[in-house]
């Protein structure tokens, strides 16, 4: 909505009334003309006019209602120390001052509910929608698809709904936004100053949250955020949620105005608010801008994405692939490094040795006579034990009811993103998915270790090739050790307020059920968990009584 349309005809604010008594027929037009003249000046020569009303005392969270009252304050600093900023240009800072009106003269109060929806988050097939609800059958209600150039996530959709609600409101109205998104309320409310002072380092969705903050500062009336509980039967929240789901199914995204006026854009980071870690992140961000992506890494990510889509029908985004390598189902940091190197094509084989003068012969496989690659080592070479190990993995998957397909480097690297679905309900089977990640990652890493023991430790001699029996015993011993440690972790009962680090007994049972030769271990752990849960419930009842 154009700003001229958001302003009231015949403003009744105190400043305009004073101007009329002085003989001005159109105070609003005079104000806009003055603002245009000031904008035409270079910031160095722009006068700063402070008003006695330019305070932010009304900003904060109300104790009784939990609403966040957002003051239209200017981002001025109070001390000289707070004024030093880094990661900014050498031009003088813009003038943030604007003529404010007393919020008590707002024409009306508008209540709007906002919500977001997203399906297949973290994948290329993700679809996000935003819903803005004013009332039943209200013509102002909106359902829109988040544009494709923005991240298709629930948080982005929530923020888009808030932005549309603000842009659709009249500037002088008191706007009450009711949302179930704590993320948006914190970002544009209580954490706003900290986020701006650290130049948005570590904060996602800057390209949509920053316009929201700028629009709030431009508004003449109050902006109040109220947190509502999602899916609690609230008519407004349910209405916004339905509109968001409707918007997510639209074929094309709606264009959003994400512009931030220069006079309302906070530049750089406040030096007094920065830590050494944040400064380092800022420097890395500057260096990263303009740096081309590594070709091998791009190819590795594409291979990982293709392998995942072939199995699940969903292609993970780059950040989803990287996050999957932090999965708690990868039981060792060595596994995380190993998968990371597969994606980067950085394993110590093949071309890795070609530039090292004394070890150039290590680039070629002595058995096959070709240049080694991750794919050759993990899925083709007869001297690494891979054939025996993958046959064992296939048998385990058949016992668990997991569809088998010979792994590739891409499917190995994406093992943390794989979800095994229940064919009846279509929902993910947590235990089977966990088993898949554990078995694939551990087996691939064992193949790599056997290869290194043969190629590096035994100089690639023919006599050093591991036998099928040795490979079989190594794999069985490894899996038995993992199961034993997993059982010990599941049996460990965390102390009060202590976070469980291992699997709960139910997750352990769902992971290894139908795989162990003696399923009594699984059944016993499950019985212990049920008994423990009943004891906790009875203790809670006694404490309440």
Coordinates of C-alpha atoms in Angstrom, one line a residue:
X1 CA 0.0 0.0 0.0
X2 CA 1.3 3.4 -0.9
X3 CA 2.2 5.5 2.1
X4 CA -0.1 8.3 1.0
X5 CA -3.0 5.9 1.3
X6 CA -2.0 4.9 4.8
X7 CA -2.2 8.5 6.1
X8 CA -5.5 10.0 7.4
X9 CA -7.0 13.0 5.7
X10 CA -7.0 15.9 8.2
X11 CA -4.6 14.6 10.9
X12 CA -5.7 15.4 14.4
X13 CA -2.2 15.0 16.1
X14 CA -1.1 17.8 18.4
X15 CA 1.7 19.1 16.1
X16 CA -0.7 19.4 13.1
X17 CA -3.3 21.2 15.3
X18 CA -0.6 23.7 16.4
X19 CA 0.4 24.3 12.7
X20 CA -3.3 24.9 11.8
X21 CA -3.6 27.5 14.5
X22 CA -0.5 29.2 13.1
X23 CA -2.3 29.5 9.7
X24 CA -1.1 26.4 7.8
X25 CA -3.9 24.9 5.7
X26 CA -2.3 21.5 5.0
X27 CA 0.2 20.5 7.7
X28 CA 0.6 17.0 6.3
X29 CA 1.6 18.3 2.8
X30 CA 4.0 20.7 4.4
X31 CA 5.5 17.9 6.5
X32 CA 6.0 15.7 3.4
X33 CA 7.5 18.6 1.4
X34 CA 10.0 19.3 4.3
X35 CA 10.9 15.6 4.4
X36 CA 11.6 15.6 0.7
X37 CA 13.9 18.6 1.1
X38 CA 15.8 16.9 4.0
X39 CA 16.1 13.7 2.0
X40 CA 17.7 15.6 -0.8
X41 CA 20.5 16.8 1.5
X42 CA 23.7 14.8 2.0
X43 CA 23.5 13.2 5.5
X44 CA 26.5 15.2 6.6
X45 CA 24.5 18.4 6.2
X46 CA 21.2 17.2 7.3
X47 CA 20.0 18.9 10.5
X48 CA 19.0 16.7 13.4
X49 CA 15.7 17.7 15.1
X50 CA 15.0 16.0 18.4
X51 CA 11.5 16.2 19.9
X52 CA 10.7 15.9 23.6
X53 CA 8.3 13.0 22.6
X54 CA 11.1 11.0 20.9
X55 CA 11.4 8.4 23.7
X56 CA 11.0 4.7 23.8
X57 CA 9.7 4.4 27.3
X58 CA 6.6 2.6 26.2
X59 CA 8.5 -0.2 24.6
X60 CA 8.6 -3.6 26.4
X61 CA 6.6 -6.6 27.4
X62 CA 3.5 -6.1 29.5
X63 CA 3.6 -8.4 32.5
X64 CA -0.1 -9.1 32.6
X65 CA -0.9 -9.8 29.0
X66 CA 2.5 -10.9 27.6
X67 CA 2.1 -8.5 24.7
X68 CA 5.2 -6.9 23.3
X69 CA 4.7 -3.1 22.8
X70 CA 7.0 -2.0 20.0
X71 CA 7.9 1.7 20.3
X72 CA 8.8 3.5 17.0
X73 CA 12.1 4.6 18.4
X74 CA 15.1 5.7 16.4
X75 CA 18.3 3.7 16.6
X76 CA 20.3 6.5 18.1
X77 CA 23.1 5.7 20.6
X78 CA 23.5 7.3 24.0
X79 CA 27.2 7.2 24.5
X80 CA 30.3 7.7 22.4
X81 CA 31.4 4.1 22.9
X82 CA 28.1 2.8 21.4
X83 CA 28.6 5.1 18.4
X84 CA 31.6 3.3 17.0
X85 CA 30.6 0.8 14.3
X86 CA 32.4 -1.7 12.1
X87 CA 31.6 -3.5 8.8
X88 CA 30.1 -0.3 7.4
X89 CA 30.9 2.2 4.7
X90 CA 33.0 5.4 5.2
X91 CA 30.0 7.6 4.4
X92 CA 28.3 9.5 7.3
X93 CA 25.5 7.7 8.9
X94 CA 21.9 8.5 7.8
X95 CA 19.7 10.7 9.9
X96 CA 17.2 8.5 11.7
X97 CA 15.1 11.4 13.0
X98 CA 11.5 11.7 11.9
X99 CA 8.6 13.7 13.0
X100 CA 6.6 11.7 15.5
X101 CA 3.0 12.0 16.5
X102 CA 1.4 11.2 19.8
X103 CA 0.0 7.7 19.6
X104 CA -3.0 8.7 21.7
X105 CA -4.3 10.5 18.5
X106 CA -4.5 7.3 16.5
X107 CA -7.8 7.0 14.7
X108 CA -8.5 3.3 15.5
X109 CA -7.2 0.0 16.8
X110 CA -6.8 -2.8 14.3
X111 CA -6.4 -6.5 15.4
X112 CA -4.9 -8.9 12.9
X113 CA -3.8 -12.6 13.2
X114 CA -0.9 -13.9 11.2
X115 CA 0.5 -17.4 10.7
X116 CA 2.8 -19.3 8.4
X117 CA 2.8 -22.8 6.9
X118 CA 5.4 -24.9 5.2
X119 CA 5.6 -28.4 3.8
X120 CA 8.8 -30.3 3.0
X121 CA 11.0 -27.8 4.8
X122 CA 14.7 -28.1 4.1
X123 CA 14.2 -29.6 0.6
X124 CA 13.9 -28.1 -2.9
X125 CA 10.3 -29.2 -3.0
X126 CA 9.4 -27.0 0.0
X127 CA 6.4 -24.7 -0.2
X128 CA 5.7 -22.0 2.3
X129 CA 2.5 -19.9 2.7
X130 CA 1.5 -16.9 4.8
X131 CA -1.9 -16.1 6.2
X132 CA -3.3 -12.8 7.4
X133 CA -6.7 -12.9 9.1
X134 CA -8.8 -10.0 10.2
X135 CA -12.2 -11.6 10.7
X136 CA -14.6 -14.1 9.3
X137 CA -15.3 -13.3 5.6
X138 CA -13.3 -10.1 5.9
X139 CA -12.3 -8.8 2.5
X140 CA -8.9 -7.9 4.0
X141 CA -8.0 -11.6 4.7
X142 CA -5.0 -12.7 2.6
X143 CA -3.5 -16.1 1.7
X144 CA -0.2 -15.8 -0.2
X145 CA 2.6 -18.0 -1.3
X146 CA 6.1 -17.0 -0.2
X147 CA 8.1 -15.9 -3.3
X148 CA 10.6 -18.5 -4.5
X149 CA 13.6 -16.1 -4.0
X150 CA 13.0 -16.3 -0.2
X151 CA 13.8 -19.4 1.9
X152 CA 10.8 -21.7 2.0
X153 CA 10.6 -22.2 5.7
X154 CA 7.9 -21.8 8.4
X155 CA 9.8 -18.9 10.0
X156 CA 10.0 -17.0 6.7
X157 CA 6.3 -17.5 6.1
X158 CA 5.5 -16.2 9.6
X159 CA 7.6 -13.1 9.0
X160 CA 6.0 -12.6 5.5
X161 CA 2.6 -12.6 7.1
X162 CA 3.6 -10.0 9.6
X163 CA 5.2 -7.8 6.9
X164 CA 2.0 -7.9 4.8
X165 CA -0.1 -7.1 7.8
X166 CA 2.0 -4.0 8.6
X167 CA 2.1 -2.8 5.0
X168 CA -1.6 -3.2 4.7
X169 CA -2.4 -1.1 7.8
X170 CA -2.8 2.7 8.0
X171 CA 0.2 4.4 9.5
X172 CA -1.6 6.2 12.4
X173 CA -3.6 3.2 13.6
X174 CA -2.7 1.2 16.6
X175 CA -1.9 -2.2 15.2
X176 CA -2.2 -5.3 17.3
X177 CA -0.6 -8.4 15.7
X178 CA -1.4 -11.7 17.2
X179 CA 0.9 -14.5 16.2
X180 CA 2.0 -17.9 17.5
X181 CA 5.6 -17.2 16.2
X182 CA 8.0 -16.6 19.1
X183 CA 10.7 -16.4 16.5
X184 CA 9.3 -13.2 14.9
X185 CA 8.3 -11.6 18.2
X186 CA 11.8 -12.0 19.5
X187 CA 13.5 -10.9 16.3
X188 CA 11.6 -7.7 15.8
X189 CA 11.0 -7.1 19.5
X190 CA 13.1 -7.9 22.5
X191 CA 16.2 -9.1 20.6
X192 CA 16.0 -6.4 17.9
X193 CA 18.7 -4.1 19.3
X194 CA 21.1 -6.9 19.9
X195 CA 20.6 -8.3 16.4
X196 CA 21.2 -4.9 14.8
X197 CA 24.2 -4.1 17.0
X198 CA 25.8 -7.4 15.8
X199 CA 25.0 -6.7 12.1
X200 CA 22.7 -9.7 11.9
X201 CA 25.5 -12.1 12.4
X202 CA 24.0 -15.5 13.3
X203 CA 20.4 -14.3 12.6
X204 CA 18.6 -15.8 9.6
X205 CA 16.0 -14.1 7.4
X206 CA 17.5 -10.6 7.5
X207 CA 16.1 -9.8 4.1
X208 CA 12.5 -10.0 5.4
X209 CA 12.9 -9.1 9.1
X210 CA 14.8 -5.9 8.4
X211 CA 11.9 -4.5 6.3
X212 CA 9.5 -5.4 9.1
X213 CA 11.6 -3.4 11.6
X214 CA 11.9 -0.4 9.2
X215 CA 8.1 -0.4 8.6
X216 CA 7.4 -0.4 12.3
X217 CA 9.7 2.5 12.8
X218 CA 8.0 4.4 10.0
X219 CA 4.5 3.9 11.5
X220 CA 3.0 6.8 13.5
X221 CA 0.8 4.6 15.6
X222 CA 1.7 1.9 18.1
X223 CA 2.6 -1.6 17.0
X224 CA 1.8 -4.3 19.6
X225 CA 2.7 -8.0 19.2
X226 CA 0.7 -10.5 21.2
X227 CA 1.7 -14.2 21.5
X228 CA -1.1 -16.7 21.1
X229 CA -0.9 -20.4 21.5
X230 CA -1.0 -22.3 18.2
X231 CA -3.7 -24.9 17.5
X232 CA -5.6 -24.1 20.7
X233 CA -9.0 -23.4 19.3
X234 CA -8.4 -19.7 18.9
X235 CA -10.7 -18.6 16.0
X236 CA -8.2 -16.0 14.7
X237 CA -5.2 -18.2 14.9
X238 CA -7.0 -21.1 13.2
X239 CA -8.2 -18.8 10.5
X240 CA -4.7 -17.5 9.8
X241 CA -3.4 -21.0 9.8
X242 CA -6.0 -22.1 7.2
X243 CA -5.1 -19.1 5.0
X244 CA -1.4 -20.0 5.3
X245 CA -2.0 -23.6 4.3
X246 CA -4.1 -22.3 1.3
X247 CA -1.3 -19.9 0.3
X248 CA 1.3 -22.7 0.4
X249 CA -0.6 -24.6 -2.3
X250 CA -0.7 -21.6 -4.7
X251 CA 1.2 -22.1 -7.9
X252 CA 3.2 -18.9 -7.8
X253 CA 4.6 -16.6 -5.1
X254 CA 3.3 -13.2 -4.4
X255 CA 5.8 -10.3 -4.9
X256 CA 6.7 -8.7 -1.6
X257 CA 8.1 -5.2 -1.0
X258 CA 11.3 -5.9 0.8
X259 CA 12.8 -2.5 0.4
X260 CA 14.4 -0.7 3.4
X261 CA 14.5 3.1 3.2
X262 CA 18.1 4.3 3.7
X263 CA 17.1 6.6 6.5
X264 CA 15.8 3.6 8.5
X265 CA 18.6 1.1 7.8
X266 CA 21.0 0.5 10.6
X267 CA 24.4 -0.1 9.1
X268 CA 27.3 -2.1 10.5
X269 CA 27.9 -3.5 13.9
X270 CA 28.3 -1.6 17.2
X271 CA 31.9 -2.3 18.3
X272 CA 31.0 -2.3 21.9
X273 CA 28.5 -5.2 21.4
X274 CA 30.9 -7.4 19.4
X275 CA 32.9 -10.3 20.7
X276 CA 36.0 -11.8 19.2
X277 CA 34.0 -14.7 17.8
X278 CA 31.4 -12.3 16.2
X279 CA 34.1 -10.2 14.7
X280 CA 35.7 -13.3 13.2
X281 CA 32.3 -14.3 11.7
X282 CA 32.0 -10.8 10.3
X283 CA 35.4 -10.9 8.6
X284 CA 34.7 -14.3 7.2
X285 CA 31.4 -13.0 5.8
X286 CA 33.2 -10.2 4.1
X287 CA 35.8 -12.6 2.6
X288 CA 33.1 -15.0 1.5
X289 CA 31.2 -12.4 -0.5
X290 CA 32.3 -12.7 -4.1
X291 CA 34.1 -16.0 -3.5
X292 CA 33.2 -18.7 -6.1
X293 CA 31.9 -22.0 -4.8
X294 CA 34.4 -24.9 -4.9
X295 CA 33.7 -27.0 -8.0
X296 CA 34.3 -30.4 -6.4
X297 CA 32.0 -29.4 -3.5
X298 CA 29.2 -28.3 -5.8
X299 CA 29.5 -31.6 -7.6
X300 CA 29.5 -33.5 -4.3
X301 CA 26.4 -31.7 -3.1
X302 CA 24.6 -32.4 -6.4
X303 CA 25.5 -36.1 -6.2
X304 CA 24.2 -36.2 -2.6
X305 CA 21.0 -34.4 -3.6
X306 CA 20.4 -36.7 -6.5
X307 CA 20.9 -39.8 -4.4
X308 CA 18.5 -38.6 -1.8
X309 CA 15.8 -37.6 -4.3
X310 CA 16.1 -41.0 -6.1
X311 CA 15.2 -42.8 -2.8
X312 CA 12.8 -40.4 -1.1
X313 CA 11.6 -38.1 -3.9
X314 CA 12.9 -35.1 -2.1
X315 CA 16.1 -33.2 -2.9
X316 CA 17.7 -31.7 0.3
X317 CA 19.1 -28.2 0.2
X318 CA 22.8 -27.6 0.8
X319 CA 22.2 -26.5 4.4
X320 CA 20.1 -29.6 5.0
X321 CA 23.0 -31.8 3.9
X322 CA 25.5 -30.0 6.1
X323 CA 23.1 -30.1 9.1
X324 CA 22.6 -33.8 8.6
X325 CA 26.3 -34.3 9.3
X326 CA 25.6 -33.1 12.9
X327 CA 22.9 -35.7 13.4
X328 CA 23.0 -37.4 16.8
X329 CA 22.6 -40.7 15.0
X330 CA 26.2 -40.3 13.8
X331 CA 27.8 -41.8 16.9
X332 CA 31.3 -40.4 16.4
X333 CA 32.9 -37.2 15.2
X334 CA 35.1 -39.2 13.0
X335 CA 32.1 -40.2 11.0
X336 CA 31.0 -36.6 10.6
X337 CA 34.4 -35.7 9.3
X338 CA 34.4 -38.7 7.0
X339 CA 31.0 -37.8 5.4
X340 CA 32.1 -34.1 5.1
X341 CA 35.1 -35.2 3.2
X342 CA 33.1 -37.4 0.8
X343 CA 30.9 -34.4 -0.1
X344 CA 34.0 -32.2 -0.6
X345 CA 35.8 -35.0 -2.5
X346 CA 38.6 -34.5 0.0
X347 CA 39.4 -38.1 1.0
X348 CA 43.1 -39.0 0.9
X349 CA 43.0 -41.0 -2.2
X350 CA 43.6 -40.6 -6.0
X351 CA 44.4 -37.1 -7.0
X352 CA 45.2 -36.2 -3.4
X353 CA 48.6 -37.9 -3.8
X354 CA 49.4 -36.8 -7.3
X355 CA 51.0 -33.5 -6.2
X356 CA 53.1 -35.2 -3.5
X357 CA 56.4 -36.2 -5.1
X358 CA 57.3 -39.2 -2.9
X359 CA 53.9 -40.7 -2.9
X360 CA 52.6 -40.3 -6.4
X361 CA 52.2 -44.1 -6.8
X362 CA 49.5 -44.1 -4.1
X363 CA 47.1 -42.3 -6.5
X364 CA 46.5 -45.6 -8.4
X365 CA 44.8 -48.7 -7.0
X366 CA 47.4 -51.5 -7.1
X367 CA 44.7 -54.1 -7.7
X368 CA 42.6 -52.4 -10.3
X369 CA 45.3 -50.2 -11.9
X370 CA 43.1 -47.1 -12.0
X371 CA 43.1 -43.8 -10.2
X372 CA 41.4 -44.2 -6.8
X373 CA 38.2 -42.3 -6.1
X374 CA 35.8 -42.5 -3.2
X375 CA 33.3 -44.4 -5.4
X376 CA 35.9 -46.9 -6.4
X377 CA 37.1 -47.5 -2.8
X378 CA 33.7 -47.7 -1.2
X379 CA 31.7 -49.6 -3.8
X380 CA 33.9 -51.2 -6.5
X381 CA 37.4 -52.3 -5.4
X382 CA 37.7 -56.0 -4.5
X383 CA 40.5 -55.4 -2.1
X384 CA 38.8 -53.1 0.4
X385 CA 36.3 -55.6 1.8
X386 CA 33.4 -53.5 0.5
X387 CA 31.6 -56.4 -1.2
X388 CA 31.5 -58.5 2.1
X389 CA 30.4 -55.5 4.2
X390 CA 27.6 -54.4 1.9
X391 CA 26.2 -58.0 1.7
X392 CA 26.1 -58.0 5.5
X393 CA 24.3 -54.6 5.5
X394 CA 21.8 -55.9 2.9
X395 CA 20.9 -58.9 5.2
X396 CA 20.4 -56.5 8.2
X397 CA 18.1 -54.3 6.1
X398 CA 16.1 -57.2 4.9
X399 CA 15.5 -58.3 8.5
X400 CA 14.4 -54.8 9.3
X401 CA 12.2 -54.4 6.2
X402 CA 14.3 -51.6 4.7
X403 CA 14.5 -51.5 0.9
X404 CA 18.0 -52.3 -0.3
X405 CA 20.0 -50.6 -3.0
X406 CA 23.8 -50.7 -3.4
X407 CA 25.2 -47.5 -1.9
X408 CA 27.0 -44.7 -3.8
X409 CA 29.1 -41.9 -2.3
X410 CA 26.0 -39.6 -2.6
X411 CA 23.7 -42.0 -0.8
X412 CA 26.4 -42.6 1.9
X413 CA 26.8 -38.8 2.4
X414 CA 23.1 -38.3 2.6
X415 CA 22.4 -41.1 5.1
X416 CA 21.6 -38.6 7.8
X417 CA 18.7 -37.1 5.7
X418 CA 17.1 -40.5 4.9
X419 CA 13.7 -41.2 6.5
X420 CA 12.3 -44.7 6.3
X421 CA 8.5 -44.4 5.8
X422 CA 5.8 -46.6 7.1
X423 CA 4.1 -48.0 4.0
X424 CA 0.7 -48.0 5.7
X425 CA 0.7 -44.5 7.3
X426 CA 3.3 -42.8 5.3
X427 CA 4.9 -41.4 8.4
X428 CA 8.7 -41.8 9.2
X429 CA 9.7 -44.8 11.2
X430 CA 12.2 -43.3 13.7
X431 CA 13.8 -46.6 14.7
X432 CA 14.4 -47.8 11.1
X433 CA 15.7 -44.4 10.0
X434 CA 18.1 -44.3 12.9
X435 CA 19.3 -47.9 12.1
X436 CA 19.8 -46.9 8.4
X437 CA 22.0 -43.9 9.4
X438 CA 24.1 -45.9 11.9
X439 CA 24.7 -48.9 9.7
X440 CA 25.4 -47.1 6.5
X441 CA 27.8 -44.5 8.1
X442 CA 29.6 -47.1 10.2
X443 CA 30.0 -49.6 7.4
X444 CA 31.3 -47.1 4.9
X445 CA 33.8 -45.8 7.5
X446 CA 35.0 -49.4 8.2
X447 CA 35.6 -49.9 4.5
X448 CA 37.7 -46.7 4.4
X449 CA 39.7 -47.9 7.5
X450 CA 40.4 -51.3 5.9
X451 CA 41.5 -49.6 2.7
X452 CA 43.9 -47.3 4.7
X453 CA 45.3 -50.2 6.7
X454 CA 46.1 -52.0 3.4
X455 CA 47.2 -49.1 1.2
X456 CA 49.1 -47.0 3.8
X457 CA 49.9 -49.4 6.6
X458 CA 50.9 -52.4 4.4
X459 CA 52.1 -50.4 1.4
X460 CA 49.3 -51.8 -0.8
X461 CA 51.0 -55.3 -0.9
X462 CA 48.9 -58.1 -2.2
X463 CA 49.5 -60.2 0.9
X464 CA 48.0 -57.3 3.0
X465 CA 44.6 -57.5 1.4
X466 CA 42.1 -58.4 4.2
X467 CA 40.4 -61.7 3.8
X468 CA 36.6 -62.1 3.6
X469 CA 36.6 -63.8 7.0
X470 CA 38.6 -61.0 8.6
X471 CA 36.3 -58.4 7.1
X472 CA 33.2 -60.3 8.3
X473 CA 34.5 -60.6 11.8
X474 CA 35.6 -56.9 11.9
X475 CA 32.1 -55.8 10.9
X476 CA 30.2 -58.1 13.3
X477 CA 32.5 -57.0 16.2
X478 CA 31.9 -53.3 15.3
X479 CA 28.1 -53.6 15.2
X480 CA 28.1 -55.7 18.5
X481 CA 30.2 -53.0 20.2
X482 CA 27.8 -50.3 18.9
X483 CA 24.7 -52.2 20.2
X484 CA 26.3 -52.7 23.6
X485 CA 27.2 -49.0 24.0
X486 CA 23.7 -48.1 22.7
X487 CA 22.1 -50.4 25.3
X488 CA 24.2 -48.9 28.1
X489 CA 23.3 -45.4 27.1
X490 CA 19.6 -46.3 26.9
X491 CA 19.7 -47.9 30.4
X492 CA 21.3 -44.7 31.9
X493 CA 18.6 -42.7 33.7
X494 CA 19.4 -39.0 33.5
X495 CA 19.3 -37.0 36.7
X496 CA 16.8 -34.4 37.5
X497 CA 17.0 -31.5 35.0
X498 CA 19.8 -33.4 33.1
X499 CA 19.4 -33.8 29.4
X500 CA 19.5 -37.3 28.0
X501 CA 22.5 -37.8 25.8
X502 CA 21.8 -41.3 24.5
X503 CA 18.7 -42.9 23.1
X504 CA 15.7 -43.6 25.3
X505 CA 14.8 -47.3 25.8
X506 CA 11.9 -47.1 23.4
X507 CA 14.1 -45.6 20.6
X508 CA 16.7 -48.3 21.3
X509 CA 14.0 -51.0 21.0
X510 CA 12.7 -49.5 17.8
X511 CA 16.2 -49.3 16.3
X512 CA 17.4 -52.8 17.0
X513 CA 14.2 -54.8 17.1
X514 CA 14.2 -57.7 14.5
X515 CA 17.9 -57.2 14.1
X516 CA 19.3 -58.7 17.2
X517 CA 19.6 -62.5 17.5
X518 CA 18.3 -62.2 21.0
X519 CA 15.4 -59.8 21.0
X520 CA 15.0 -60.4 24.8
X521 CA 17.4 -57.6 25.4
X522 CA 15.2 -55.2 23.5
X523 CA 12.1 -56.4 25.3
X524 CA 13.7 -56.1 28.7
X525 CA 14.7 -52.5 28.1
X526 CA 11.2 -51.7 26.9
X527 CA 9.7 -53.2 30.0
X528 CA 12.1 -51.2 32.2
X529 CA 11.1 -48.0 30.4
X530 CA 7.4 -48.7 30.9
X531 CA 7.9 -49.5 34.6
X532 CA 10.0 -46.3 35.0
X533 CA 7.3 -44.2 33.3
X534 CA 4.7 -45.6 35.7
X535 CA 6.8 -44.8 38.7
X536 CA 7.2 -41.2 37.5
X537 CA 3.5 -40.8 36.9
X538 CA 2.6 -42.1 40.4
X539 CA 5.2 -39.8 41.9
X540 CA 3.7 -36.8 40.1
X541 CA 0.2 -37.8 41.4
X542 CA 1.5 -38.0 45.0
X543 CA 3.3 -34.7 44.7
X544 CA 0.2 -33.0 43.4
X545 CA -1.9 -34.5 46.1

